[in-house]
Amino acid sequence: MRMTHRFAAAAGSLALALAGVCYTASTAHADAQACEEYLTQKGYEDPALDKGCATGAQGDLDGCIRIMTENGLEPLTAGTACVLAVQTAAA
C-alpha cells in the first residue's frame, strides 16, 4: 500500500510540473497582453508602448519602464504596466 501512495504522489507531482511548463509556454502572448490591456484601459494605444509590454514579457522590467517613459508614459503607469507583464510572464 505504501508503494502505491508513493507512486501516486510521484505521478501527481510530475503531472503538476508538466502542467506548469505547458502553462508557462502558452502564456507567452498573454503576459504582454495583460500589460497592453492595462494601458488601453488607461487610454493609451501606441505601438511603441506595445514594444515596452513585449520587453516586460521577456522579463526585462527596467527595459520595459525605460521604453514606456521615453514614449511619454508617467512613471507610475509605466511601472504598473511593466509589472503586469513581468508578473504574468513569471507566473
XYZ file of N, CA and C in Angstrom:
273
model
N 0.805 -1.184 0.000
C 0.000 0.000 0.000
C 0.858 1.262 0.000
N 1.941 1.254 0.730
C 2.810 2.426 0.781
C 3.408 2.729 -0.590
N 3.782 1.696 -1.324
C 4.373 1.906 -2.640
C 3.356 2.554 -3.578
N 2.108 2.170 -3.448
C 1.053 2.750 -4.281
C 0.900 4.239 -3.980
N 0.976 4.606 -2.718
C 0.862 6.008 -2.334
C 2.049 6.809 -2.854
N 3.224 6.241 -2.765
C 4.419 6.926 -3.264
C 4.336 7.122 -4.768
N 3.905 6.075 -5.460
C 3.779 6.176 -6.912
C 2.750 7.248 -7.282
N 1.632 7.280 -6.591
C 0.583 8.268 -6.860
C 1.098 9.682 -6.602
N 1.845 9.840 -5.522
C 2.402 11.153 -5.202
C 3.405 11.591 -6.258
N 4.271 10.675 -6.679
C 5.264 10.998 -7.699
C 4.587 11.320 -9.032
N 3.583 10.548 -9.400
C 2.870 10.791 -10.658
C 2.134 12.127 -10.602
N 1.550 12.431 -9.468
C 0.855 13.711 -9.312
C 1.810 14.880 -9.394
N 2.963 14.758 -8.768
C 3.965 15.821 -8.824
C 4.459 16.038 -10.242
N 4.704 14.957 -10.946
C 5.153 15.053 -12.332
C 4.090 15.723 -13.197
N 2.847 15.350 -12.991
C 1.751 15.942 -13.769
C 1.662 17.447 -13.502
N 1.798 17.865 -12.252
C 1.750 19.286 -11.928
C 2.930 20.040 -12.543
N 4.107 19.435 -12.501
C 5.281 20.074 -13.091
C 5.106 20.244 -14.600
N 4.621 19.213 -15.259
C 4.403 19.304 -16.706
C 3.309 20.308 -17.039
N 2.287 20.371 -16.225
C 1.215 21.342 -16.446
C 1.762 22.763 -16.320
N 2.651 22.976 -15.365
C 3.266 24.297 -15.201
C 4.090 24.689 -16.402
N 4.844 23.758 -16.952
C 5.649 24.030 -18.142
C 4.739 24.369 -19.312
N 3.690 23.608 -19.503
C 2.755 23.864 -20.606
C 2.067 25.204 -20.419
N 1.673 25.530 -19.191
C 1.005 26.795 -18.926
C 1.943 27.955 -19.210
N 3.183 27.858 -18.756
C 4.150 28.922 -18.970
C 4.405 29.128 -20.453
N 4.528 28.058 -21.200
C 4.762 28.178 -22.633
C 3.564 28.797 -23.338
N 2.368 28.516 -22.883
C 1.182 29.042 -23.559
C 0.880 30.480 -23.196
N 1.513 31.037 -22.155
C 1.215 32.399 -21.748
C 2.198 33.413 -22.302
N 3.024 33.039 -23.227
C 3.998 33.982 -23.770
C 3.320 35.202 -24.369
N 2.187 35.017 -25.004
C 1.464 36.155 -25.569
C 0.607 36.829 -24.504
N 0.102 36.066 -23.570
C -0.831 36.593 -22.573
C -0.165 37.606 -21.648
N 1.122 37.459 -21.357
C 1.770 38.384 -20.453
C 1.866 39.780 -21.053
N 2.240 39.897 -22.307
C 2.258 41.201 -22.961
C 0.832 41.723 -23.083
N -0.101 40.836 -23.276
C -1.498 41.224 -23.441
C -2.046 41.872 -22.170
N -1.683 41.373 -21.007
C -2.142 41.965 -19.747
C -1.650 43.400 -19.622
N -0.426 43.622 -20.004
C 0.166 44.957 -19.986
C -0.562 45.873 -20.977
N -0.771 45.384 -22.196
C -1.445 46.173 -23.228
C -2.877 46.501 -22.835
N -3.563 45.541 -22.236
C -4.946 45.782 -21.808
C -5.009 46.836 -20.706
N -4.060 46.807 -19.801
C -3.998 47.821 -18.753
C -3.830 49.208 -19.367
N -2.914 49.316 -20.316
C -2.673 50.609 -20.954
C -3.895 51.083 -21.739
N -4.563 50.167 -22.405
C -5.775 50.512 -23.153
C -6.850 51.038 -22.204
N -6.984 50.394 -21.039
C -7.956 50.858 -20.041
C -7.633 52.262 -19.550
N -6.351 52.586 -19.542
C -5.914 53.917 -19.113
C -5.976 54.936 -20.255
N -6.339 54.483 -21.467
C -6.476 55.389 -22.602
C -5.252 55.511 -23.480
N -4.291 54.626 -23.316
C -3.072 54.660 -24.121
C -3.111 53.556 -25.178
N -2.922 53.947 -26.433
C -2.811 52.963 -27.511
C -1.724 53.447 -28.451
N -0.568 52.818 -28.365
C 0.586 53.230 -29.154
C 1.456 51.995 -29.392
N 1.829 51.728 -30.645
C 2.682 50.563 -30.924
C 4.005 50.583 -30.154
N 4.524 51.770 -29.871
C 5.768 51.857 -29.098
C 5.564 51.313 -27.686
N 4.370 51.533 -27.138
C 4.081 51.015 -25.802
C 3.916 49.503 -25.835
N 3.381 48.983 -26.937
C 3.285 47.531 -27.101
C 4.677 46.900 -27.084
N 5.650 47.609 -27.659
C 7.037 47.114 -27.633
C 7.546 47.054 -26.186
N 7.166 48.038 -25.387
C 7.543 48.024 -23.973
C 6.928 46.840 -23.253
N 5.657 46.561 -23.562
C 4.997 45.401 -22.957
C 5.695 44.106 -23.346
N 6.094 43.997 -24.600
C 6.797 42.797 -25.064
C 8.144 42.651 -24.359
N 8.805 43.768 -24.131
C 10.082 43.737 -23.413
C 9.871 43.261 -21.979
N 8.822 43.749 -21.345
C 8.498 43.302 -19.993
C 8.141 41.835 -19.955
N 7.445 41.376 -20.983
C 7.051 39.969 -21.054
C 8.262 39.052 -21.162
N 9.364 39.592 -21.626
C 10.612 38.811 -21.696
C 11.362 38.843 -20.370
N 10.796 39.542 -19.386
C 11.402 39.580 -18.060
C 12.272 40.793 -17.803
N 12.329 41.740 -18.745
C 13.177 42.926 -18.609
C 12.343 44.098 -18.075
N 12.198 44.176 -16.766
C 11.388 45.217 -16.143
C 11.968 46.601 -16.398
N 13.273 46.758 -16.205
C 13.898 48.065 -16.410
C 13.764 48.538 -17.855
N 13.983 47.628 -18.795
C 13.859 47.980 -20.213
C 12.438 48.372 -20.560
N 11.487 47.670 -20.002
C 10.078 47.976 -20.232
C 9.748 49.377 -19.739
N 10.135 49.683 -18.521
C 9.846 51.004 -17.952
C 10.544 52.090 -18.753
N 11.770 51.845 -19.167
C 12.509 52.833 -19.958
C 11.772 53.144 -21.254
N 11.345 52.106 -21.969
C 10.628 52.302 -23.231
C 9.337 53.069 -22.990
N 8.626 52.714 -21.953
C 7.352 53.368 -21.656
C 7.533 54.852 -21.332
N 8.485 55.166 -20.466
C 8.676 56.568 -20.074
C 9.264 57.392 -21.215
N 10.108 56.788 -22.038
C 10.644 57.503 -23.201
C 9.542 57.849 -24.194
N 8.439 57.116 -24.151
C 7.326 57.367 -25.056
C 6.176 58.114 -24.369
N 6.497 58.808 -23.289
C 5.561 59.738 -22.689
C 4.679 59.217 -21.567
N 4.870 58.006 -21.136
C 4.044 57.474 -20.052
C 4.572 57.977 -18.715
N 3.663 58.232 -17.797
C 4.054 58.608 -16.446
C 4.745 57.408 -15.803
N 5.761 57.635 -14.979
C 6.491 56.520 -14.372
C 5.616 55.534 -13.606
N 4.616 56.024 -12.867
C 3.766 55.112 -12.099
C 2.950 54.207 -13.023
N 2.395 54.780 -14.074
C 1.616 53.993 -15.037
C 2.524 53.004 -15.760
N 3.714 53.467 -16.149
C 4.677 52.590 -16.826
C 5.077 51.431 -15.915
N 5.365 51.747 -14.660
C 5.763 50.704 -13.716
C 4.673 49.671 -13.505
N 3.438 50.134 -13.375
C 2.326 49.204 -13.163
C 2.152 48.286 -14.374
N 2.176 48.874 -15.569
C 2.014 48.078 -16.789
C 3.141 47.056 -16.926
N 4.352 47.483 -16.659
C 5.510 46.593 -16.804
C 5.504 45.476 -15.763
N 5.085 45.785 -14.555
C 4.994 44.754 -13.522
C 3.956 43.723 -13.924
N 2.851 44.168 -14.511
C 1.847 43.216 -15.002
C 2.463 42.262 -16.033
N 3.242 42.808 -16.943
C 3.869 41.974 -17.975
C 4.856 40.993 -17.357
N 5.684 41.479 -16.463
C 6.713 40.622 -15.855
C 6.087 39.585 -14.945
N 5.104 39.983 -14.126
C 4.463 39.035 -13.206
C 3.741 37.936 -13.963
N 3.034 38.318 -15.015
C 2.308 37.319 -15.779
C 3.278 36.388 -16.488
N 4.403 36.937 -16.926
C 5.407 36.111 -17.590
C 5.997 35.104 -16.615
N 6.164 35.534 -15.359
C 6.772 34.663 -14.360
C 5.790 33.651 -13.791
N 4.518 33.926 -13.952
C 3.506 33.021 -13.360
C 3.444 31.673 -14.036
